[in-house]
Amino acid sequence: MIAAQDLQTDFQFPQEADSQLSSDTDLEDPDGKNAKTGKGTAAKKGKKAFGEKAKGGGGGKLSGLGWVNGHRQENGMENMTLFEVVKIGKSATQSVVDDWIEAYKHDRDIALLDLINFFIQCSGCKGAVSAEMFRNMQNSEIIRKMTEEFDEDSGDYPLTMSGPQWKKFRLSFCEFIGVLVRQCQYSIIYDEYMMDTVISLLTGLSDSQVRAFRHTSTLAAMKLMTALVNVALNLSINMDNTQRQYEAERNKVIGKRANDRLELLLQKRKELQENQDEIENMMNAIFKGVFVHRYRDAIAEIRAICIEEIGVWMKLYSDAFLNDSYLKYVGWTMHDKQGEVRLKCLTALQGLYYSRELNTRLELFTSRFKDRIVSMTLDKEYDVAVQAIKLLTLVLQSSDEVLTAEDCESVYHLVYSAHRPIAVAAGEFLFKKLFSHRGPEEEGLPRRGRQSLNGGLIKTTVFFFLESELHEHGAYLVDSLWECAAELLKDWESMISLLLDEPMPGEEALTDRQETALVEIMLCAIRQACECHPPVGRGTGKRVLAAKEKKTQLDDRTRITEMFAVALPLLLAKYCVDVDKVTNLLLIPKYFDLDIYTTGRLEKHLDALLRQVWEVVDKHTDTEVLEACSTTYHYLCNEEFTICNRVDIARSQLLDELVDKFNRLLEDFLQEGEEPDEDDAYQVLSTLKRISAFHNAHDLSKWDLFTSNYKLLNTGLQNGDMPEQIVIHAMQCTHYIVLWHLAKVSEGSSSKGDMVTLRKQMRAFCLMCQRYLNSVNTAVKEQAFTILCDSLMIFSHQIMSSGREQLEPLVYTPDSSLQAELLNFILDQVFIDQDDDNNSTDGQQDDEASKIEALHKRRNLLAAYCKLIIYNVVEINTGADIFKQYMRYYNDYGDIIKETMSKTRQIDKIQCAKTLILSLQQLFNEMLSDLGCNFDRSSSAFCGIKELARRFSLTFGLDQVKTREAIAMLHKDGIEFAFKEPSPQGEGNPPLNLAFLDILSEFSSKLLRQDKKTVHMYLERFMTFQMALQREDCWLPLISYRNSLQAGGDDDTMSVISGISSRGSTIRSKKSKPATTSKRKLPEVEENSCSSSDAMWMNREQNVQTPLMMPSPHLTSTVLRDPKKMRPEDSYAAAYAAPSEQHPHQPVPSPQQHHHQTAMDYNTQVTWMLAQRQQAEAHQQQERVCMQYAKMRNHMQQAIRRGSGLMEDDEEPIVEDVMMSSEDRLEDLNEGMDFDTMDIDLPPSKNRRERTELKPDYFDPSSIMDDSVLNVSMF
């Protein structure tokens, strides 16, 4: 028997006599006969020696049994282990367990050895426990041996492998353990041998540092515990039944009492009690040996297994486990840092709170952890938040007093969440809290109507909607309540009654605000019923409806049409003057089934609806209401339905009246010699608004409105006193006219004359809008700009796509003046400070909502112009003025500008790079004009430009091959700009823009190694010999830029110290870095189709002779040269040899010719170089130390570049710092040496010896739990 306090973790197998076991496959044992048999003489005798197994047993093999030496036997052939049988899953688990039990009865050591190997192999270990190991080695020794034989090539093991086979294996593995205990529950588990061995093995494996062992054994132990809980529950039930039988027999009169039966029942109860105690000892051993350690394991999946199973135990055997001693583990783990574990905690608690019988035992737990559960409704993991809300809903059902008003309010607002599962769960909570309680006075209320129960609930919904103060989210609220309160939300009859019927005596009527909210909720419910998908922003889109859902959708749509066809005219008549209500009511016909007007003989109600819409148009000038009326006519004028003619007649009459009125008013308004008054202007504006709203959805071409609108706009330009709203709506109406005309021409149903007319109208209108860009009124300029951007996009070269080449005459390309005016508008109206924006807000900039609205408008304007750049409507280089604002206005427009840069780079990489460098040049020129030529490079302006260049550099990504030509062209333009303007202070001073090279150096890291050499050669074309000798601060940009081009290009760098020729240096560098050239071969630079002349400079390394240059001193490691070849004669002349002027097509002289020619022609240079050499010799002792250090580092880098891997048993190389302590010398060394610093991170040692010596407790509390959990006092 396993005692909880002295659990053995080592195998102890006493050698005793042979034994025989009775049958143990009968699950039905109501009398408990087998229970004691298993604990008889056979069970009490421990294990035999392996040498005795063959006695009387045929050497461990039995004919007719399913197992031989731990392997599955089929037709006398040994072929599969127990692990393989469970893995394949073709055999029924019941039969597999029965075969193992038969083998255990014959020789329990061999069967148990097979079970041990089953757990070892399920962990992914390739090793196996032999009989010798099983007999002579302790538990810890066996586990250490298996650890050494574990396959370390891959971190996968059966429980973590993907694929359907391994998912099925996990289920089969858990099922096997459960069936094994169930089949052995009457005898074998009480033999003090099998369970002791298995529990001891699993406890030891669960404490292993190998994750596979720990994970697999923890899962097995938890499933074993669950199976034992079922056994204990059955024993408890049998004990209760036996006790009742005993009490009933004992209460009989003495004459009828059977003493033999009483003794039998007493004996049975005693045996059951002994079995119960033994099972409890086993469960205690597993809980304290495995669960208590592994519920806080470092691996989240292991922790989740423990919490999931303890929830099962508490639900199955609540009498033993549903107490604070076990609940505290779930409460603590709710603070786990992994969402997977927190989720298991909540699902475990849901199973407990779902049962009303168990709620009374959870009062202390609820009071202690309620706040934590409420806070988890805002969990960053959506699944956890959903389950937390569902758990609170169960808590709410158990008791209304547990959750406070603050707790409920924290859940209420989640009905507006964008994540639909969270919103639906919160909607169910809201419904349970507010709508599910019915008093006795509500039982006799009618089902529908104002006085019905639903009428009161609808009012409650309206009150909640108003109190939440999120009036724009009515669709979200309806969607959240739809799954639990669809019947309530579909009670449109009660809603109509609340809106139309007069309140009963003593009943409080709805206020105007409440009626507006009710109309919005009613519209949202109609939309949800007809569209059957969540609102915009919640959900992934439309889904395929099932047949039942489609039928429900059609039925709801029919009900809506029949009900609102009658009620909608009445509602419009009542709320005709209310803008918000009328706007929502006019959207209801969108969801009608228009056939019902004919089949249901509802034509008179259609006429009433059309009359009410006409009346709404006549009374309102609000754009939103007028567009709703236009949309209603558009839906009702569907040619598929018979009511189309009736509606079309009404629409034509309405439009005839509007157009006639507009022409008449316009003639009076534009009459010469008279100044129009405000009343005339209002009449023109209101009529123009109505026409514009209808022109948006209806083709009004037959009324020929272009001439009158164009005349109105032209008069406004000439006089300059036209009201801004009239101009805005006139431009909008004219824009609609052009678009409808284009749609007609695109269909091919028009003549050639129509296309000519459209071309003239379009160009005249665009010219008119361009003239209005110079208007003094901001709103007019914004309207003109928006329409121009839309027109340029529509009539761009893309209008001919998709086989519409016949529209080529309509293509309109903006000239340079128009492009300039559009760009100036963006710079003046978009890139402004928030405080300076006072347009269209009536001076209410203190209002946060007004600021947000103004920012949104500016973002739309910028996006409209950026689309012109992206689609190549305007020149890409115009984007330079946009890109240079990237840093300053990053918070407001950063995403738009970044996306524009990305799209332009996809169109033309080189042109995009030119635009980026142009934007930096513009900022540099602006800085010079503000600060002058003697500016400080540490100033905020210069640092801002440099930071912008760094941001631009990051946008090119990591693939240097794709951006090779673009980056090179960027450097070319930057170098030319830097040397473009001479110094205003005369000769000997740096060029005016030389500091731009400091900005350009931010892009040097994006150059390939060979391109750095090419760019360096191109830079030398602009430099003179004197420039290379300069070391003053004003020349630092040139020095730093040259160094950035030489960094990483040691192959081609010549050193002042070494005096090695360029050819020899290159050869030795290639020898020392073979891995660099063998890893990847870069493609050759191809000709650029769009700017081949600019790209050819990259390939002129062999035919362009650069002026004489003096590179900055550059220290080179001695490891790059051969000491035997270091001769004093090879002095610095070769390093600075200058080629003579040659024709580009003449062959380049050999290095030897260069050397001799230089020695004869440049004596002055040689003299200077010899002086430098003497200075270098003065520091020779100092440099030896530095070179030794560099040599050691270079050796390490070469080892890594060659790809020589570090073996597991290799020690980490120790590099001793031998640098001198003088700070001045260190700075000199760092300035001259340009090594690539490389940190070597050795992988953790994985050899078997070290792995077995790790700490057994594999838990770090701080890594998985919040600090608040570890110090919380529980219960």
PDB file of N, CA, C and O in Angstrom, residues 314-324 327 352-353 355-366 1275:
ATOM      1  N   MET A 314     -13.033  17.346  -9.105  1.00  0.00           N
ATOM      2  CA  MET A 314     -13.961  18.064  -8.228  1.00  0.00           C
ATOM      3  C   MET A 314     -15.401  17.895  -8.689  1.00  0.00           C
ATOM      4  O   MET A 314     -16.324  17.878  -7.861  1.00  0.00           O
ATOM      5  N   LYS A 315     -15.597  17.753  -9.965  1.00  0.00           N
ATOM      6  CA  LYS A 315     -16.961  17.568 -10.461  1.00  0.00           C
ATOM      7  C   LYS A 315     -17.439  16.130 -10.271  1.00  0.00           C
ATOM      8  O   LYS A 315     -18.602  15.889  -9.903  1.00  0.00           O
ATOM      9  N   LEU A 316     -16.552  15.152 -10.488  1.00  0.00           N
ATOM     10  CA  LEU A 316     -16.941  13.753 -10.338  1.00  0.00           C
ATOM     11  C   LEU A 316     -17.138  13.372  -8.879  1.00  0.00           C
ATOM     12  O   LEU A 316     -18.136  12.748  -8.512  1.00  0.00           O
ATOM     13  N   TYR A 317     -16.204  13.723  -8.045  1.00  0.00           N
ATOM     14  CA  TYR A 317     -16.205  13.257  -6.657  1.00  0.00           C
ATOM     15  C   TYR A 317     -16.143  14.483  -5.757  1.00  0.00           C
ATOM     16  O   TYR A 317     -15.156  14.744  -5.083  1.00  0.00           O
ATOM     17  N   SER A 318     -17.228  15.247  -5.786  1.00  0.00           N
ATOM     18  CA  SER A 318     -17.249  16.521  -5.075  1.00  0.00           C
ATOM     19  C   SER A 318     -17.107  16.345  -3.573  1.00  0.00           C
ATOM     20  O   SER A 318     -16.571  17.224  -2.891  1.00  0.00           O
ATOM     21  N   ASP A 319     -17.575  15.225  -3.025  1.00  0.00           N
ATOM     22  CA  ASP A 319     -17.473  15.033  -1.583  1.00  0.00           C
ATOM     23  C   ASP A 319     -16.032  15.015  -1.110  1.00  0.00           C
ATOM     24  O   ASP A 319     -15.729  15.467   0.003  1.00  0.00           O
ATOM     25  N   ALA A 320     -15.136  14.514  -1.936  1.00  0.00           N
ATOM     26  CA  ALA A 320     -13.738  14.406  -1.535  1.00  0.00           C
ATOM     27  C   ALA A 320     -12.899  15.582  -2.010  1.00  0.00           C
ATOM     28  O   ALA A 320     -11.960  15.996  -1.320  1.00  0.00           O
ATOM     29  N   PHE A 321     -13.209  16.133  -3.162  1.00  0.00           N
ATOM     30  CA  PHE A 321     -12.316  17.115  -3.773  1.00  0.00           C
ATOM     31  C   PHE A 321     -12.855  18.543  -3.787  1.00  0.00           C
ATOM     32  O   PHE A 321     -12.072  19.473  -3.949  1.00  0.00           O
ATOM     33  N   LEU A 322     -14.152  18.728  -3.686  1.00  0.00           N
ATOM     34  CA  LEU A 322     -14.701  20.082  -3.775  1.00  0.00           C
ATOM     35  C   LEU A 322     -14.624  20.756  -2.416  1.00  0.00           C
ATOM     36  O   LEU A 322     -15.607  20.898  -1.695  1.00  0.00           O
ATOM     37  N   ASN A 323     -13.428  21.168  -2.087  1.00  0.00           N
ATOM     38  CA  ASN A 323     -13.207  21.918  -0.858  1.00  0.00           C
ATOM     39  C   ASN A 323     -12.071  22.904  -1.104  1.00  0.00           C
ATOM     40  O   ASN A 323     -11.408  22.883  -2.144  1.00  0.00           O
ATOM     41  N   ASP A 324     -11.854  23.761  -0.128  1.00  0.00           N
ATOM     42  CA  ASP A 324     -10.883  24.836  -0.318  1.00  0.00           C
ATOM     43  C   ASP A 324      -9.460  24.322  -0.491  1.00  0.00           C
ATOM     44  O   ASP A 324      -8.629  24.997  -1.094  1.00  0.00           O
ATOM     45  N   LEU A 327      -9.557  23.702  -4.270  1.00  0.00           N
ATOM     46  CA  LEU A 327      -9.970  24.859  -5.069  1.00  0.00           C
ATOM     47  C   LEU A 327      -8.899  25.935  -5.109  1.00  0.00           C
ATOM     48  O   LEU A 327      -8.812  26.699  -6.086  1.00  0.00           O
ATOM     49  N   LEU A 352     -18.281  23.409 -12.390  1.00  0.00           N
ATOM     50  CA  LEU A 352     -18.722  23.396 -10.990  1.00  0.00           C
ATOM     51  C   LEU A 352     -19.882  24.350 -10.770  1.00  0.00           C
ATOM     52  O   LEU A 352     -20.862  24.005 -10.091  1.00  0.00           O
ATOM     53  N   TYR A 353     -19.800  25.550 -11.321  1.00  0.00           N
ATOM     54  CA  TYR A 353     -20.876  26.524 -11.116  1.00  0.00           C
ATOM     55  C   TYR A 353     -22.136  26.163 -11.883  1.00  0.00           C
ATOM     56  O   TYR A 353     -23.217  26.672 -11.564  1.00  0.00           O
ATOM     57  N   SER A 355     -23.665  23.393 -11.829  1.00  0.00           N
ATOM     58  CA  SER A 355     -24.518  22.573 -10.957  1.00  0.00           C
ATOM     59  C   SER A 355     -24.955  23.393  -9.756  1.00  0.00           C
ATOM     60  O   SER A 355     -24.114  23.912  -8.996  1.00  0.00           O
ATOM     61  N   ARG A 356     -26.242  23.515  -9.565  1.00  0.00           N
ATOM     62  CA  ARG A 356     -26.761  24.259  -8.430  1.00  0.00           C
ATOM     63  C   ARG A 356     -26.427  23.569  -7.112  1.00  0.00           C
ATOM     64  O   ARG A 356     -26.331  24.214  -6.068  1.00  0.00           O
ATOM     65  N   GLU A 357     -26.271  22.239  -7.136  1.00  0.00           N
ATOM     66  CA  GLU A 357     -25.969  21.511  -5.912  1.00  0.00           C
ATOM     67  C   GLU A 357     -24.585  21.850  -5.380  1.00  0.00           C
ATOM     68  O   GLU A 357     -24.342  21.771  -4.169  1.00  0.00           O
ATOM     69  N   LEU A 358     -23.679  22.230  -6.278  1.00  0.00           N
ATOM     70  CA  LEU A 358     -22.312  22.504  -5.861  1.00  0.00           C
ATOM     71  C   LEU A 358     -22.070  23.968  -5.531  1.00  0.00           C
ATOM     72  O   LEU A 358     -21.009  24.312  -5.017  1.00  0.00           O
ATOM     73  N   ASN A 359     -23.039  24.827  -5.834  1.00  0.00           N
ATOM     74  CA  ASN A 359     -22.823  26.263  -5.647  1.00  0.00           C
ATOM     75  C   ASN A 359     -22.594  26.628  -4.183  1.00  0.00           C
ATOM     76  O   ASN A 359     -21.809  27.521  -3.865  1.00  0.00           O
ATOM     77  N   THR A 360     -23.300  25.928  -3.285  1.00  0.00           N
ATOM     78  CA  THR A 360     -23.175  26.273  -1.867  1.00  0.00           C
ATOM     79  C   THR A 360     -21.760  26.019  -1.347  1.00  0.00           C
ATOM     80  O   THR A 360     -21.335  26.660  -0.393  1.00  0.00           O
ATOM     81  N   ARG A 361     -21.047  25.097  -1.962  1.00  0.00           N
ATOM     82  CA  ARG A 361     -19.690  24.809  -1.508  1.00  0.00           C
ATOM     83  C   ARG A 361     -18.662  25.776  -2.095  1.00  0.00           C
ATOM     84  O   ARG A 361     -17.479  25.706  -1.754  1.00  0.00           O
ATOM     85  N   LEU A 362     -19.093  26.642  -2.981  1.00  0.00           N
ATOM     86  CA  LEU A 362     -18.171  27.553  -3.660  1.00  0.00           C
ATOM     87  C   LEU A 362     -18.264  28.981  -3.134  1.00  0.00           C
ATOM     88  O   LEU A 362     -17.700  29.894  -3.731  1.00  0.00           O
ATOM     89  N   GLU A 363     -18.983  29.182  -2.044  1.00  0.00           N
ATOM     90  CA  GLU A 363     -19.194  30.546  -1.561  1.00  0.00           C
ATOM     91  C   GLU A 363     -17.880  31.205  -1.155  1.00  0.00           C
ATOM     92  O   GLU A 363     -17.613  32.353  -1.519  1.00  0.00           O
ATOM     93  N   LEU A 364     -17.047  30.496  -0.398  1.00  0.00           N
ATOM     94  CA  LEU A 364     -15.778  31.073   0.035  1.00  0.00           C
ATOM     95  C   LEU A 364     -14.853  31.331  -1.157  1.00  0.00           C
ATOM     96  O   LEU A 364     -14.215  32.379  -1.254  1.00  0.00           O
ATOM     97  N   PHE A 365     -14.831  30.386  -2.070  1.00  0.00           N
ATOM     98  CA  PHE A 365     -13.995  30.570  -3.263  1.00  0.00           C
ATOM     99  C   PHE A 365     -14.483  31.763  -4.074  1.00  0.00           C
ATOM    100  O   PHE A 365     -13.680  32.573  -4.559  1.00  0.00           O
ATOM    101  N   THR A 366     -15.786  31.892  -4.221  1.00  0.00           N
ATOM    102  CA  THR A 366     -16.337  33.001  -5.015  1.00  0.00           C
ATOM    103  C   THR A 366     -15.991  34.340  -4.383  1.00  0.00           C
ATOM    104  O   THR A 366     -15.590  35.285  -5.070  1.00  0.00           O
ATOM    105  N   PHE A1275      -7.549  31.435   1.851  1.00  0.00           N
ATOM    106  CA  PHE A1275      -8.535  30.843   2.751  1.00  0.00           C
ATOM    107  C   PHE A1275      -8.104  30.930   4.217  1.00  0.00           C
ATOM    108  O   PHE A1275      -7.851  29.921   4.865  1.00  0.00           O
TER     109      PHE A1275
END
